[in-house]
Short mmCIF file of C-alpha atoms in Angstrom, two decimals:
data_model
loop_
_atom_site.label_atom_id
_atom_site.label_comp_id
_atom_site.label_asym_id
_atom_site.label_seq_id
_atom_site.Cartn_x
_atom_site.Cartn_y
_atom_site.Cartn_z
CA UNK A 1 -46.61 -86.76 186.64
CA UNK A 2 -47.29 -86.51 190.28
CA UNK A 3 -45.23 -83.76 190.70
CA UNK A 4 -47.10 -81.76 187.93
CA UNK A 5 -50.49 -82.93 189.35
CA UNK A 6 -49.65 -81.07 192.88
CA UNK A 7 -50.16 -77.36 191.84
CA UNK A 8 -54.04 -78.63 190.88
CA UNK A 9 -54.90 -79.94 194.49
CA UNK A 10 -55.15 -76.93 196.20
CA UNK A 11 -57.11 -75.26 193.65
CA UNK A 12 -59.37 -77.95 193.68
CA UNK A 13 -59.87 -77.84 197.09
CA UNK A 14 -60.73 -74.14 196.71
CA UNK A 15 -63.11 -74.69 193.81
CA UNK A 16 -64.94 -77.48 196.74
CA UNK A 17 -65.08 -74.80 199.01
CA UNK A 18 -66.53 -72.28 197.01
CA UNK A 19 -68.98 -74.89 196.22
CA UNK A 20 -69.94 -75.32 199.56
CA UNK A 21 -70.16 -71.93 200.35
CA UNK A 22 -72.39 -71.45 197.55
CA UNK A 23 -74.37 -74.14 198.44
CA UNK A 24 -75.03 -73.04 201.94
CA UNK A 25 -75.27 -68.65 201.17
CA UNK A 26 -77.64 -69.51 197.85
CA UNK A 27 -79.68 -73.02 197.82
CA UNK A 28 -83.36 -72.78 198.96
CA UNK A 29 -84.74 -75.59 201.12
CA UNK A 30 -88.41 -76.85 199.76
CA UNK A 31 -89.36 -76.14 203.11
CA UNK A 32 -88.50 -72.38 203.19
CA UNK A 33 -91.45 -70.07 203.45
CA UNK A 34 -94.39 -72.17 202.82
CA UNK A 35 -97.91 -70.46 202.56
CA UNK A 36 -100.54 -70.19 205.40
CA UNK A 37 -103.19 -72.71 204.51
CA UNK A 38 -103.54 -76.45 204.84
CA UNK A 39 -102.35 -79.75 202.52
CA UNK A 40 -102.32 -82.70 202.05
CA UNK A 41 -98.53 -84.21 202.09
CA UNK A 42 -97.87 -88.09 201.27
CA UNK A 43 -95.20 -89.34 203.56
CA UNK A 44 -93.29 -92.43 204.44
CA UNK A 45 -92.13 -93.89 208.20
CA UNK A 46 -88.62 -94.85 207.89
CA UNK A 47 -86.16 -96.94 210.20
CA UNK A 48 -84.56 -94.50 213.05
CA UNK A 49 -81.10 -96.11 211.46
CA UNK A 50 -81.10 -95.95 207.99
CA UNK A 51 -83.48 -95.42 205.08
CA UNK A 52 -85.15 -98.75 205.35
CA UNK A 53 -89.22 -98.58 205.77
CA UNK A 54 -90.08 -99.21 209.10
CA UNK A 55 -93.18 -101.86 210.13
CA UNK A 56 -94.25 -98.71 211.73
CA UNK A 57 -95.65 -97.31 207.97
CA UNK A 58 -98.11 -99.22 207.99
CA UNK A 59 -100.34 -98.13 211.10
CA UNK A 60 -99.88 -94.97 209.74
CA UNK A 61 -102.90 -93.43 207.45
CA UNK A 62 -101.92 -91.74 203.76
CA UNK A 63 -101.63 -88.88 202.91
CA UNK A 64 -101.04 -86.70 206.13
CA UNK A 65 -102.23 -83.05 206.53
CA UNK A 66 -99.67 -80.07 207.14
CA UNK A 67 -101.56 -76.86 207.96
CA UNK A 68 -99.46 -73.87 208.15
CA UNK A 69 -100.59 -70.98 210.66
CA UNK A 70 -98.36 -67.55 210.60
CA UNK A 71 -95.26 -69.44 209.60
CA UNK A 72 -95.81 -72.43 212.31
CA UNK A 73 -96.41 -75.73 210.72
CA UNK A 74 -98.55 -78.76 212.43
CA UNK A 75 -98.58 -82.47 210.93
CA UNK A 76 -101.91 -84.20 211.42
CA UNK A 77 -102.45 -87.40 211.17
CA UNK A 78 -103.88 -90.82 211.41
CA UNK A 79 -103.13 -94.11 213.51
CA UNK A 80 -104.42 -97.16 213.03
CA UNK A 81 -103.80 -100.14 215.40
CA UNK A 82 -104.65 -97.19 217.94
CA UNK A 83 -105.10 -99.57 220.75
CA UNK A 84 -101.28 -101.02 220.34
CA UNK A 85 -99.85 -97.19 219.86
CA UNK A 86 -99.95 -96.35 224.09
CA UNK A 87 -98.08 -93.50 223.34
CA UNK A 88 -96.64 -91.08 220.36
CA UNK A 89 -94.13 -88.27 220.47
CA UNK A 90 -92.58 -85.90 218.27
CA UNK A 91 -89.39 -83.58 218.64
CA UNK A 92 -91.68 -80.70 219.83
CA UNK A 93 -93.24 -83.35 222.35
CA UNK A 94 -96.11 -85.78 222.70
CA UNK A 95 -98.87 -85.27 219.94
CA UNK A 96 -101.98 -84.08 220.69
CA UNK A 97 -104.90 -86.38 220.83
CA UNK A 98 -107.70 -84.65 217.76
CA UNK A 99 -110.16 -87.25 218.08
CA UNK A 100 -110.64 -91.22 218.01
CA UNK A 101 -112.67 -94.11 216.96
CA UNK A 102 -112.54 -96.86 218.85
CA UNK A 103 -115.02 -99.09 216.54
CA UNK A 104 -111.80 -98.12 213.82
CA UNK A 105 -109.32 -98.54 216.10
CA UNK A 106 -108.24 -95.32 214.87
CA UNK A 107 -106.54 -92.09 216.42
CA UNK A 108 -105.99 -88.81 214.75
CA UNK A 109 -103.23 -86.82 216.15
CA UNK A 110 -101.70 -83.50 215.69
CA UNK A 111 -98.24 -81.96 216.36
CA UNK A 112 -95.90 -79.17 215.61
CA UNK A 113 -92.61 -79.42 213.91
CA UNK A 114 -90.39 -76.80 214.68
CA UNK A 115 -87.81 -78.10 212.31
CA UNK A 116 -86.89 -78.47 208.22
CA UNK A 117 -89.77 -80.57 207.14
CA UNK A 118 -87.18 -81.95 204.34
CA UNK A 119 -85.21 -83.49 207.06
CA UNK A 120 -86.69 -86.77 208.70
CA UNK A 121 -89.17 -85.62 211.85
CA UNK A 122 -87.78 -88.62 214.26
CA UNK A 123 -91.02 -90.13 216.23
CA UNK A 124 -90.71 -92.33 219.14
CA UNK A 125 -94.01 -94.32 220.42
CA UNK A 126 -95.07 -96.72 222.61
CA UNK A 127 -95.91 -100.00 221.32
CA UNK A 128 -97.71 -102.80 223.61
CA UNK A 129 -98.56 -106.42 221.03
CA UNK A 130 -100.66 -108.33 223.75
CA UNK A 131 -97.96 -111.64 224.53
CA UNK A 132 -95.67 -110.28 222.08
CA UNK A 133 -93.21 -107.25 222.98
CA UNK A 134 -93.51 -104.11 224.82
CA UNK A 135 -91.31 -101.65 224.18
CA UNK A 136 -90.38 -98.14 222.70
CA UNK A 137 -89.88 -97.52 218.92
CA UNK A 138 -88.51 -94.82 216.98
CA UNK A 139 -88.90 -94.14 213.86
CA UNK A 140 -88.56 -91.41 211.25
CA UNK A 141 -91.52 -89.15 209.09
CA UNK A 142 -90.36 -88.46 205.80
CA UNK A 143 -92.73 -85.49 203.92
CA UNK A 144 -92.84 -84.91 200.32
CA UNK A 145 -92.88 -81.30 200.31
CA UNK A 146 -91.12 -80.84 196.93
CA UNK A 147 -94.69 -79.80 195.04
CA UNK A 148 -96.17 -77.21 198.47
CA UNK A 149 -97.06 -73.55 197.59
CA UNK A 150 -94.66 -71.04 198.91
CA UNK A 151 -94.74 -67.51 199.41
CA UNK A 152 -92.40 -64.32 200.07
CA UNK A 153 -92.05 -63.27 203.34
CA UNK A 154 -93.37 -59.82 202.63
CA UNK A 155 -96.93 -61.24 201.18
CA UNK A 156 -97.18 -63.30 204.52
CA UNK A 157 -96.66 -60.53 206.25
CA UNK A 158 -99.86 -58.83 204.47
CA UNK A 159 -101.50 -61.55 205.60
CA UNK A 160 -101.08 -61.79 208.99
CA UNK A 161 -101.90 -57.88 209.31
CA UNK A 162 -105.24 -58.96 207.14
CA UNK A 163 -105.40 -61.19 209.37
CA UNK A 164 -105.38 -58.97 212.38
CA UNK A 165 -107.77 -56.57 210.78
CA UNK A 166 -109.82 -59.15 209.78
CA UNK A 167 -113.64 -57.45 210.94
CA UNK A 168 -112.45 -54.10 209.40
CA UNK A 169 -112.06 -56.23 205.84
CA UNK A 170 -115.02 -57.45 206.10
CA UNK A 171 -116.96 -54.08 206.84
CA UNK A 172 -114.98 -52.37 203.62
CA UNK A 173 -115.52 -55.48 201.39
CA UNK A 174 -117.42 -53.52 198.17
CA UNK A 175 -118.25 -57.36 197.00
CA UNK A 176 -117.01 -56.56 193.74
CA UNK A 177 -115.82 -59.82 192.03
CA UNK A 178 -114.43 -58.56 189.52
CA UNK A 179 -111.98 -56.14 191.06
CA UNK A 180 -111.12 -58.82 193.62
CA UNK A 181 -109.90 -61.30 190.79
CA UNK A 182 -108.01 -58.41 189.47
CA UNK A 183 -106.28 -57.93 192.87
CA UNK A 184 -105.54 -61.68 193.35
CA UNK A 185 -104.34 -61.78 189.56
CA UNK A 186 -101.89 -58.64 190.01
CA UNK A 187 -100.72 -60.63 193.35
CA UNK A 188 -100.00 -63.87 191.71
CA UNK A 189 -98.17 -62.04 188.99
CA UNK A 190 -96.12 -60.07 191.40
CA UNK A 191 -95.21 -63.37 193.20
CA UNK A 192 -94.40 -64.86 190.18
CA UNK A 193 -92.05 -61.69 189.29
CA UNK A 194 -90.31 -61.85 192.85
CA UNK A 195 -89.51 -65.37 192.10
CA UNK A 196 -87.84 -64.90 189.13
CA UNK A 197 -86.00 -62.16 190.29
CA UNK A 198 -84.58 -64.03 192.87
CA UNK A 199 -83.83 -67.39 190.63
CA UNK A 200 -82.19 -64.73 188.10
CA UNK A 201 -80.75 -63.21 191.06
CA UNK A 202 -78.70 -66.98 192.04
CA UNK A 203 -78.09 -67.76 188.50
CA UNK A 204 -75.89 -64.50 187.83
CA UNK A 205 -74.04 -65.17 191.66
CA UNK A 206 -73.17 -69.04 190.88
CA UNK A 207 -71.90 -67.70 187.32
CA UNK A 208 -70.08 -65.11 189.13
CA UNK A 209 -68.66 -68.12 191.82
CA UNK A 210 -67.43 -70.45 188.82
CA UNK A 211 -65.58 -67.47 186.85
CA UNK A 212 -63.78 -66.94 189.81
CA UNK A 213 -62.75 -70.38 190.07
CA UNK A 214 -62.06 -70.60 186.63
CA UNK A 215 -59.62 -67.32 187.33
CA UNK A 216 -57.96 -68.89 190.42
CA UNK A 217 -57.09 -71.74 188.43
CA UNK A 218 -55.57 -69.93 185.27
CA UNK A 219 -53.65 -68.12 187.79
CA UNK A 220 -52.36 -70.91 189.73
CA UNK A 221 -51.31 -73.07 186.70
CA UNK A 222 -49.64 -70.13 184.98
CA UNK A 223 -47.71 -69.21 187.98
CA UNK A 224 -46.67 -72.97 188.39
CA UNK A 225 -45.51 -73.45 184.58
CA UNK A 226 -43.58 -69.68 185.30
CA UNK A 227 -41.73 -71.34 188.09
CA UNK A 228 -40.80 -74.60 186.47
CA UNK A 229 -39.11 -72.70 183.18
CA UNK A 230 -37.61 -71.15 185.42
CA UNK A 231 -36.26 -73.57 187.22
CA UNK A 232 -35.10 -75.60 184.25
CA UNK A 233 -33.04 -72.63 183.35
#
């Protein structure tokens, strides 16, 4: 039995590969492309160690605010406990200081995050408890950004050069209503084609992946039964 069961471990290791390679040439991060504008995106502080929540969650405010500008996304949001929190930092360094209220004992804060936004965003503050502990926590931001508008990298584009152009817009605008919900409806549906397209487009290649596999192995079993007939001759 073990002898027959060798011929199907290297296949299988090829049919993981493929997998993998699938995985990382085809599968779209949540994170990819989101739109220019600004949300509102529930999050949890977890332990820097595991997946445990951290004490830290709860000076932190709910939901948090992710505003996207050309591409570059900011996290804003709010600390309470202020007074305790000496210092906060993220990956692309310390936050910046939007405004406080010292009656609240409240901070909000805003900082860039350069990196996947469905990967924990690791924060490391300052914490001072009067006659308790002072010392330097870290911690780890976990955004829900499974449910964020997205858009092709072409429409952004058009945006930014609207963007650039933005008094000559403005000087053409015919204030037509009508013709401008045409235009936004004919965008939406164009988005909505580009998206299928592309789903479509990784449905036919992972159908494509597994028939190979499924080839591979035919081969490699039929070759093995060949040999051992022959053999037994």
């Amino acid at each position: 039995m073990r002898r027959q069961l060798l011929p199907i471990v290297p296949l299988a290791i090829i049919a993981v590969v493929f997998f993998q390679v699938y995985s990382g040439w085809f599968g779209e991060s949540a994170d990819a492309d989101i739109a220019d504008g600004t949300y509102e995106i529930d999050y949890e502080m977890i332990e820097a160690d595991n997946d445990n929540t951290s004490i830290a969650d709860g000076y932190f405010t709910k939901p948090a605010k992710l505003i996207v500008e050309n591409g570059t996304k900011y996290i804003q949001l709010t600390v309470t406990g202020a007074d305790m929190i000496k210092s906060l930092s993220a990956p692309s360094g310390p936050v910046e200081v939007i405004s406080e209220d010292e009656s609240e004992d409240t901070r909000t804060v805003k900082f860039r995050v350069d990196e996947d936004l469905t990967e924990p965003v690791e924060m490391e503050m300052h914490v001072v408890v009067p006659d308790l502990y002072d010392t330097t926590h870290t911690a780890r931001a976990v955004f829900d950004v499974d449910d964020l508008e997205t858009a092709p990298s072409e429409d952004r584009a058009d945006e930014n050069a609207n963007t650039e152009g933005g008094d000559e817009s403005i000087e053409n605008d015919t204030g037509d209503e009508s013709e401008a919900l045409t235009s936004e409806s004919e965008k939406e549906a164009k988005t909505a084609a580009k998206a299928t397209s592309s789903e479509d487009s990784a449905s036919n290649t992972m159908w494509m992946v597994l028939v190979i596999i499924g080839v591979l192995i035919v081969i490699g079993v039929g070759f093995w039964m060949f040999r051992s007939k022959k053999n037994i001759k």
